[in-house]
Coordinates of C-alpha atoms in Angstrom, one line a residue:
Chain W
M1 CA 191.3 91.7 47.5
N2 CA 190.6 91.1 43.9
A3 CA 192.7 91.8 40.9
E4 CA 190.1 93.5 38.9
W5 CA 191.1 96.8 37.5
R6 CA 188.3 99.3 38.4
W7 CA 187.9 102.0 35.8
D8 CA 185.6 104.1 37.9
F9 CA 188.1 104.2 40.7
A10 CA 191.0 104.9 38.3
I11 CA 189.1 107.8 36.7
E12 CA 188.1 109.1 40.1
I13 CA 191.6 109.4 41.4
L14 CA 193.1 110.5 38.1
P15 CA 192.7 114.3 38.6
Q16 CA 194.4 114.1 41.9
M17 CA 197.3 112.2 40.4
L18 CA 197.7 114.6 37.5
L19 CA 197.8 117.5 40.0
A20 CA 200.5 115.7 41.9
T21 CA 202.4 115.1 38.7
L22 CA 202.8 118.9 38.4
N23 CA 204.6 118.8 41.8
T24 CA 206.9 116.0 40.5
I25 CA 207.8 118.0 37.4
L26 CA 208.4 121.1 39.5
A27 CA 210.6 119.1 41.9
A28 CA 212.6 117.7 39.0
G29 CA 212.9 121.1 37.5
I30 CA 214.1 122.9 40.6
G31 CA 216.4 120.0 41.6
Y32 CA 217.9 120.0 38.1
A33 CA 218.5 123.8 38.2
I34 CA 220.3 123.4 41.5
A35 CA 222.3 120.4 40.3
A36 CA 223.4 122.3 37.2
I37 CA 224.8 125.1 39.4
V38 CA 226.3 122.8 42.0
G39 CA 227.9 120.8 39.1
L40 CA 229.6 124.0 38.0
L41 CA 230.9 124.6 41.5
F42 CA 232.4 121.1 41.7
L43 CA 233.9 121.6 38.3
L44 CA 235.5 124.8 39.5
G45 CA 236.9 122.9 42.5
Q46 CA 238.3 120.4 40.2
R47 CA 240.0 122.8 37.9
T48 CA 241.5 125.2 40.4
P49 CA 245.3 125.0 40.3
I50 CA 245.4 124.5 44.1
K51 CA 246.2 120.9 44.7
I52 CA 244.6 120.5 48.1
V53 CA 241.3 121.9 46.8
N54 CA 241.4 119.4 44.0
I55 CA 241.9 116.5 46.4
I56 CA 239.2 117.6 48.8
N57 CA 236.8 118.2 45.9
R58 CA 237.4 114.8 44.4
E59 CA 236.9 113.0 47.8
I60 CA 233.6 114.9 48.3
V61 CA 232.4 114.0 44.8
E62 CA 233.4 110.4 45.3
F63 CA 231.7 110.2 48.6
I64 CA 228.4 111.7 47.4
R65 CA 228.5 109.6 44.2
S66 CA 229.0 106.3 46.0
T67 CA 226.3 106.7 48.7
P68 CA 222.6 106.2 48.2
L69 CA 220.4 109.3 47.6
L70 CA 217.8 107.9 50.0
I71 CA 220.1 108.0 53.0
Q72 CA 221.5 111.4 52.0
L73 CA 217.9 112.6 52.0
F74 CA 217.4 111.2 55.5
F75 CA 220.7 112.7 56.6
V76 CA 219.8 116.2 55.5
Y77 CA 216.3 116.0 56.7
F78 CA 217.0 114.6 60.1
V79 CA 220.4 115.9 60.9
L80 CA 220.2 119.6 60.0
P81 CA 217.5 120.3 62.7
Q82 CA 220.0 119.0 65.3
F83 CA 222.2 121.9 64.4
G84 CA 219.3 124.3 64.7
I85 CA 218.6 124.5 61.0
T86 CA 215.0 123.5 60.3
L87 CA 214.1 123.3 56.7
S88 CA 210.9 122.1 55.1
A89 CA 210.9 118.7 53.3
W90 CA 210.8 120.5 50.0
V91 CA 213.9 122.5 50.6
C92 CA 215.8 119.5 52.0
G93 CA 214.8 117.4 49.1
M94 CA 215.9 120.0 46.6
I95 CA 219.2 120.5 48.3
T96 CA 220.0 116.8 48.4
I97 CA 219.0 116.2 44.8
G98 CA 220.9 119.2 43.7
L99 CA 224.1 118.0 45.6
H100 CA 223.7 114.4 44.5
F101 CA 223.2 115.1 40.8
G102 CA 225.6 118.0 40.9
T103 CA 228.4 115.6 41.3
Y104 CA 227.2 113.7 38.2
L105 CA 226.8 116.9 36.2
S106 CA 230.3 118.0 37.1
E107 CA 231.5 114.9 35.4
V108 CA 229.5 115.7 32.3
Y109 CA 230.9 119.2 32.2
R110 CA 234.4 117.9 32.7
G111 CA 234.0 115.4 29.9
A112 CA 232.6 118.1 27.7
L113 CA 235.5 120.5 28.4
E114 CA 238.0 117.7 27.7
G115 CA 236.1 116.9 24.6
V116 CA 237.2 120.2 23.1
P117 CA 240.4 119.4 21.1
K118 CA 243.6 120.7 22.7
T119 CA 244.6 122.4 19.4
Q120 CA 241.8 124.9 20.0
W121 CA 243.5 126.0 23.2
E122 CA 246.8 126.2 21.5
A123 CA 245.4 128.3 18.7
C124 CA 243.9 130.7 21.3
R125 CA 247.2 130.9 23.0
A126 CA 248.8 131.7 19.7
L127 CA 246.3 134.4 19.0
N128 CA 247.0 135.9 22.4
F129 CA 243.4 135.6 23.7
S130 CA 242.8 135.9 27.4
T131 CA 241.7 132.8 29.3
F132 CA 238.3 134.3 29.9
Y133 CA 237.9 135.2 26.2
T134 CA 239.0 131.7 25.2
Y135 CA 236.4 130.1 27.4
R136 CA 233.6 132.4 26.4
K137 CA 234.2 132.5 22.7
I138 CA 236.0 129.4 21.8
V139 CA 235.8 126.6 24.3
L140 CA 232.4 126.8 25.9
P141 CA 230.5 127.1 22.6
Q142 CA 232.2 123.9 21.5
A143 CA 231.9 122.1 24.9
F144 CA 228.2 122.8 25.3
P145 CA 226.9 120.6 22.5
I146 CA 229.0 117.8 23.8
A147 CA 227.4 118.2 27.3
I148 CA 223.8 118.3 26.0
P149 CA 223.2 114.5 25.8
G150 CA 224.7 113.8 29.3
M151 CA 222.8 116.7 30.8
G152 CA 219.6 115.5 29.2
N153 CA 220.1 112.0 30.6
Y154 CA 220.5 113.3 34.1
L155 CA 217.3 115.5 33.7
V156 CA 215.4 112.2 33.1
G157 CA 217.5 110.6 35.9
I158 CA 216.4 113.3 38.4
F159 CA 212.8 113.0 37.2
K160 CA 212.9 109.2 37.9
D161 CA 214.5 109.7 41.3
T162 CA 211.9 112.3 42.5
P163 CA 209.7 109.5 44.0
L164 CA 212.3 109.2 46.7
L165 CA 211.2 112.6 48.0
S166 CA 208.0 111.0 49.1
T167 CA 209.9 109.3 51.9
I168 CA 210.5 112.6 53.6
G169 CA 207.0 113.8 53.0
V170 CA 207.2 115.9 49.8
A171 CA 203.8 115.7 48.3
E172 CA 204.7 114.6 44.8
L173 CA 203.2 112.0 42.5
F174 CA 204.3 108.9 44.4
H175 CA 203.4 110.3 47.7
A176 CA 199.9 111.1 46.4
A177 CA 199.6 107.5 45.1
T178 CA 200.6 106.0 48.5
A179 CA 198.1 108.3 50.2
V180 CA 195.2 107.5 47.9
G181 CA 196.1 103.8 48.0
G182 CA 196.2 103.8 51.8
Y183 CA 192.9 105.7 52.0
H184 CA 190.9 103.4 49.7
Y185 CA 193.0 100.3 50.5
R186 CA 193.5 99.8 46.8
Y187 CA 197.1 100.0 45.5
L188 CA 196.6 98.5 42.1
E189 CA 195.2 101.6 40.3
P190 CA 197.3 104.3 42.0
Y191 CA 200.7 102.6 41.5
T192 CA 199.9 101.6 38.0
I193 CA 198.8 105.1 37.1
V194 CA 202.0 106.4 38.6
G195 CA 204.0 104.0 36.4
L196 CA 202.0 105.0 33.3
I197 CA 202.5 108.7 34.0
F198 CA 206.2 108.2 34.4
L199 CA 206.3 106.2 31.1
M200 CA 204.4 108.8 29.3
L201 CA 206.7 111.6 30.4
S202 CA 210.1 109.9 30.3
I203 CA 209.9 108.0 27.0
P204 CA 209.2 111.1 24.9
A205 CA 211.9 112.9 26.9
A206 CA 214.4 110.1 26.1
I207 CA 213.4 110.1 22.4
W208 CA 213.9 113.8 22.3
I209 CA 217.3 113.6 23.9
R210 CA 218.4 110.9 21.5
K211 CA 217.3 113.2 18.7
I212 CA 219.4 116.1 20.1
E213 CA 222.3 113.7 20.5
K214 CA 222.1 112.7 16.9
N215 CA 221.9 116.3 15.7
V216 CA 224.9 117.2 17.9
N217 CA 226.9 114.3 16.5
L218 CA 225.9 115.2 13.0
A219 CA 226.8 118.9 13.5
Q220 CA 230.2 117.9 14.8
G221 CA 230.8 115.5 12.0
K222 CA 231.2 112.5 14.3
I223 CA 228.7 110.5 12.3
K224 CA 227.5 110.9 8.7
K225 CA 224.0 111.1 7.5
E226 CA 224.2 107.7 5.8
Q227 CA 225.0 106.1 9.1
L228 CA 221.7 107.0 10.7
Chain Z
M1 CA 226.5 109.9 74.0
S2 CA 229.8 109.6 72.4
Y3 CA 230.2 108.2 68.9
F4 CA 232.1 105.3 70.3
A5 CA 229.4 104.4 72.7
F6 CA 226.9 104.7 69.8
L7 CA 229.0 102.2 67.8
T8 CA 229.3 99.7 70.6
E9 CA 225.6 99.8 71.2
H10 CA 224.2 99.9 67.7
G11 CA 227.2 98.8 65.6
P12 CA 226.3 95.1 65.6
T13 CA 222.7 95.8 64.4
M14 CA 224.0 97.9 61.6
L15 CA 226.5 95.2 60.6
L16 CA 223.6 92.7 60.5
G17 CA 221.8 95.2 58.2
T18 CA 224.9 95.5 56.1
V19 CA 225.0 91.7 55.6
T20 CA 221.4 91.9 54.2
T21 CA 222.5 94.8 52.0
I22 CA 225.3 92.7 50.6
K23 CA 223.0 89.8 50.1
V24 CA 220.6 92.0 48.1
L25 CA 223.6 93.4 46.1
I26 CA 224.9 89.9 45.2
C27 CA 221.5 88.4 44.3
A28 CA 220.4 91.5 42.3
T29 CA 223.8 91.7 40.5
I30 CA 223.5 88.0 39.4
L31 CA 220.0 88.6 38.2
Y32 CA 220.8 91.8 36.3
V33 CA 223.8 90.3 34.6
I34 CA 221.7 87.4 33.3
I35 CA 218.9 89.7 32.2
S36 CA 221.2 92.1 30.5
L37 CA 222.9 89.4 28.5
I38 CA 219.6 87.8 27.4
F39 CA 217.8 91.0 26.5
G40 CA 220.9 92.7 25.1
L41 CA 221.2 89.9 22.6
M42 CA 217.5 89.8 22.0
R43 CA 217.6 93.5 21.1
L44 CA 220.0 92.7 18.3
S45 CA 217.9 89.9 16.9
K46 CA 216.6 90.2 13.4
N47 CA 213.3 88.6 14.4
P48 CA 210.9 91.5 14.9
I49 CA 209.0 89.7 17.7
I50 CA 212.1 89.0 19.8
Q51 CA 213.5 92.4 19.2
G52 CA 210.2 94.1 19.9
T53 CA 209.8 92.2 23.2
A54 CA 213.2 93.2 24.3
T55 CA 212.6 96.9 23.3
V56 CA 209.3 97.1 25.1
Y57 CA 210.9 95.5 28.2
I58 CA 213.9 97.8 28.1
E59 CA 211.9 101.0 27.5
F60 CA 209.3 100.0 30.1
F61 CA 211.9 99.4 32.9
R62 CA 214.0 102.4 32.0
G63 CA 211.1 104.7 31.6
T64 CA 209.6 104.2 35.1
S65 CA 211.1 104.8 38.4
L66 CA 212.7 102.0 40.3
L67 CA 210.8 102.9 43.4
V68 CA 207.5 102.6 41.6
Q69 CA 208.5 99.2 40.2
L70 CA 209.5 98.1 43.6
F71 CA 206.2 99.1 45.2
W72 CA 204.4 97.6 42.2
F73 CA 206.1 94.3 42.7
Y74 CA 205.5 94.3 46.5
Y75 CA 202.1 95.9 46.9
V76 CA 200.3 95.3 43.5
L77 CA 201.4 91.8 42.5
P78 CA 199.5 90.3 45.5
F79 CA 196.3 91.5 43.9
F80 CA 197.1 89.1 41.1
G81 CA 197.6 86.3 43.6
L82 CA 201.4 86.5 43.4
T83 CA 202.8 87.3 46.8
L84 CA 206.5 87.9 46.9
E85 CA 208.5 88.1 50.0
A86 CA 210.0 91.5 50.6
F87 CA 213.5 90.3 49.9
T88 CA 212.5 88.6 46.7
A89 CA 210.4 91.5 45.5
G90 CA 213.4 93.8 46.1
V91 CA 215.9 91.6 44.3
V92 CA 213.6 91.0 41.4
A93 CA 212.7 94.7 41.0
I94 CA 216.3 95.9 41.2
G95 CA 217.5 93.1 39.0
M96 CA 214.9 93.7 36.3
N97 CA 215.4 97.5 36.4
F98 CA 219.1 97.3 36.1
G99 CA 218.8 94.5 33.6
A100 CA 217.1 96.9 31.3
Y101 CA 220.0 99.4 31.6
G102 CA 222.6 96.6 31.3
A103 CA 220.9 95.2 28.2
E104 CA 221.7 98.5 26.4
I105 CA 225.3 98.2 27.5
V106 CA 225.5 94.7 26.2
R107 CA 223.9 95.8 22.9
G108 CA 226.5 98.5 22.6
G109 CA 229.3 96.1 23.4
V110 CA 228.2 93.6 20.7
L111 CA 228.0 96.4 18.2
A112 CA 231.5 97.6 19.2
V113 CA 233.2 94.3 18.4
P114 CA 235.2 95.1 15.2
K115 CA 233.6 94.2 12.0
G116 CA 236.5 92.1 10.9
Q117 CA 235.7 89.6 13.6
W118 CA 232.2 89.2 12.2
E119 CA 233.5 88.8 8.7
G120 CA 236.3 86.4 9.8
A121 CA 233.7 84.2 11.6
F122 CA 231.5 84.4 8.5
A123 CA 234.4 83.5 6.2
L124 CA 235.2 80.5 8.3
N125 CA 231.6 79.3 7.9
F126 CA 230.7 79.4 11.6
T127 CA 227.0 79.0 12.3
P128 CA 225.5 82.2 13.8
A129 CA 225.3 80.5 17.2
K130 CA 228.9 79.5 17.2
R131 CA 230.0 82.8 15.9
M132 CA 228.2 84.5 18.8
R133 CA 229.4 82.1 21.4
K134 CA 233.0 81.6 20.4
I135 CA 234.0 84.8 18.7
I136 CA 231.7 87.8 19.6
I137 CA 230.6 87.2 23.2
P138 CA 234.1 86.6 24.6
Q139 CA 235.2 89.9 23.1
I140 CA 232.4 92.0 24.5
F141 CA 233.5 91.8 28.1
P142 CA 236.4 94.2 28.0
I143 CA 234.1 96.6 26.3
I144 CA 231.1 96.3 28.5
L145 CA 232.8 96.0 31.9
P146 CA 233.7 99.7 32.5
P147 CA 230.1 100.9 32.0
A148 CA 228.8 97.8 33.8
A149 CA 231.0 98.6 36.7
N150 CA 229.4 102.1 37.0
L151 CA 226.0 100.5 36.8
T152 CA 226.9 98.0 39.6
V153 CA 227.9 100.9 41.8
E154 CA 224.6 102.4 41.0
L155 CA 223.0 99.1 41.9
L156 CA 224.6 99.1 45.3
K157 CA 223.1 102.5 45.9
A158 CA 219.7 101.3 44.7
T159 CA 219.7 98.5 47.2
A160 CA 218.9 101.2 49.8
L161 CA 215.4 101.4 48.4
V162 CA 214.5 97.9 49.5
A163 CA 214.3 99.2 53.0
L164 CA 211.1 101.0 51.9
V165 CA 209.4 97.6 51.3
T166 CA 210.4 96.4 54.7
V167 CA 213.6 94.5 53.9
V168 CA 215.7 94.8 57.0
D169 CA 218.9 96.1 55.4
L170 CA 221.4 98.7 56.4
T171 CA 219.1 101.6 55.5
F172 CA 216.2 100.1 57.4
E173 CA 218.3 99.5 60.5
A174 CA 219.6 103.1 60.3
K175 CA 216.0 104.4 60.1
Q176 CA 215.0 102.1 63.0
I177 CA 217.9 103.2 65.2
N178 CA 217.1 106.8 64.3
S179 CA 213.5 106.5 65.5
I180 CA 214.6 105.0 68.8
T181 CA 217.6 107.2 69.7
W182 CA 217.1 110.3 67.5
L183 CA 220.8 110.4 67.0
S184 CA 220.3 111.1 63.4
A185 CA 223.8 112.4 62.6
Q186 CA 225.4 109.2 64.1
C187 CA 223.1 106.6 62.5
F188 CA 222.7 108.1 59.0
G189 CA 226.3 109.2 59.0
T190 CA 227.5 105.6 59.9
A191 CA 225.2 104.2 57.2
L192 CA 226.6 106.6 54.6
L193 CA 230.1 105.6 55.7
I194 CA 229.4 101.9 55.4
Y195 CA 228.0 102.3 51.9
Y196 CA 231.0 104.4 51.0
I197 CA 233.4 101.8 52.3
I198 CA 231.6 98.9 50.6
S199 CA 231.7 100.8 47.3
R200 CA 235.2 102.3 47.5
F201 CA 237.2 99.6 49.1
F202 CA 235.4 96.4 48.0
L203 CA 233.1 96.7 45.0
V204 CA 235.1 99.1 42.9
P205 CA 238.5 97.3 43.3
F206 CA 236.7 94.0 42.6
L207 CA 235.2 95.4 39.4
R208 CA 238.5 96.9 38.4
W209 CA 240.1 93.6 38.9
L210 CA 237.5 92.0 36.6
E211 CA 238.2 94.7 34.0
V212 CA 241.9 93.9 34.0
L213 CA 241.2 90.2 33.9
A214 CA 238.8 90.6 30.9
A215 CA 241.2 92.8 29.1
R216 CA 244.0 90.3 29.6
K217 CA 241.9 87.5 28.2
V218 CA 241.7 89.2 24.8
G219 CA 245.3 90.2 25.0
K220 CA 244.9 93.8 25.9
E221 CA 246.8 95.5 28.7
I222 CA 245.3 98.3 30.7
K223 CA 247.1 100.3 33.2

């Protein structure tokens, strides 16, 4: 084993890695879409006026949030077949990521809804708006900008957690790197390339989110132009 | 096989794994706290080299996935002649990764100390070092502890990843038992429960206690 970085090898495996990157991005995208919807469901569970639903909902969220995604993946992947439900690794991975990050996103949504000043609600009540109309026209348009930074952070978060999918055999970037590394018995280049690809994707994303966050804060008057 | 029989047979193994998980948790937490404090303060330095180093470090570790870092430490570093034991590689990777996140919390905490405190220390002619050590740092703890507590719970969950570089922790044992018995629901379910119990009944109350302690130190009371 030598520590020399071999450019020819790195270039040889690069197309394969880039192709697998598409899978990673796809997985992150689907996982995020599911998480966004699951988050809404948890939010609903939390806001229903039925007490028992609230309690059960909170316990489920608490449980999912405080246990590792890795074991949840194993659980879904290995346990469901015991009950006669056989799903592909892709589907299992997407469900688990959706559930796991759905709990986080429900918190983001909750924070955003609570970030809308109470006076807005009171004004709508005074104007005799229906609850639905209040949500649609007054509350949600104001809550959404507050939720954007948090939602963006979890998009990057999901993206960074997709390598875990390789443990159940989803053929994403990290899985490809391990396979290539095992085949040539050279791990230096594949894993380094994976790291670089992640950096090249997540740093621009983070910068972009920070920019949106600033714009949102500016638009809401939380910070002033001079403070930037 | 009933769940009780499963527990009597495999429970002790899982508990052994749990001990390793807790060891990783404690070591990685100590490492990440030290790294966050150092890099968080470096990030605020006026010296562009020091600040630049910290920024590169933080962006690098936050930008790549923990799993990639972990594998890099364990499988790639030996190419450079630095062979880490699996446990060490796990602790170092987790500590350095979470240190990067923690550094941002520390930075935010220092910036959140009221300006009057800085001005007061300045008016009393404290040296910058003394101002930091005696005035600013003691006040950041109540500010940084709540987000740091969240991060520590995340860290507990992240310790599961060390199983993938062959550290024999709870996750590793669960996987092992699963491959012997194929009682997936029992072994992964038990593992999930153990993580939940550690987090909910030990880690979170402990961190909460620290928060109250820190708040009391600066004369604040939290419910």
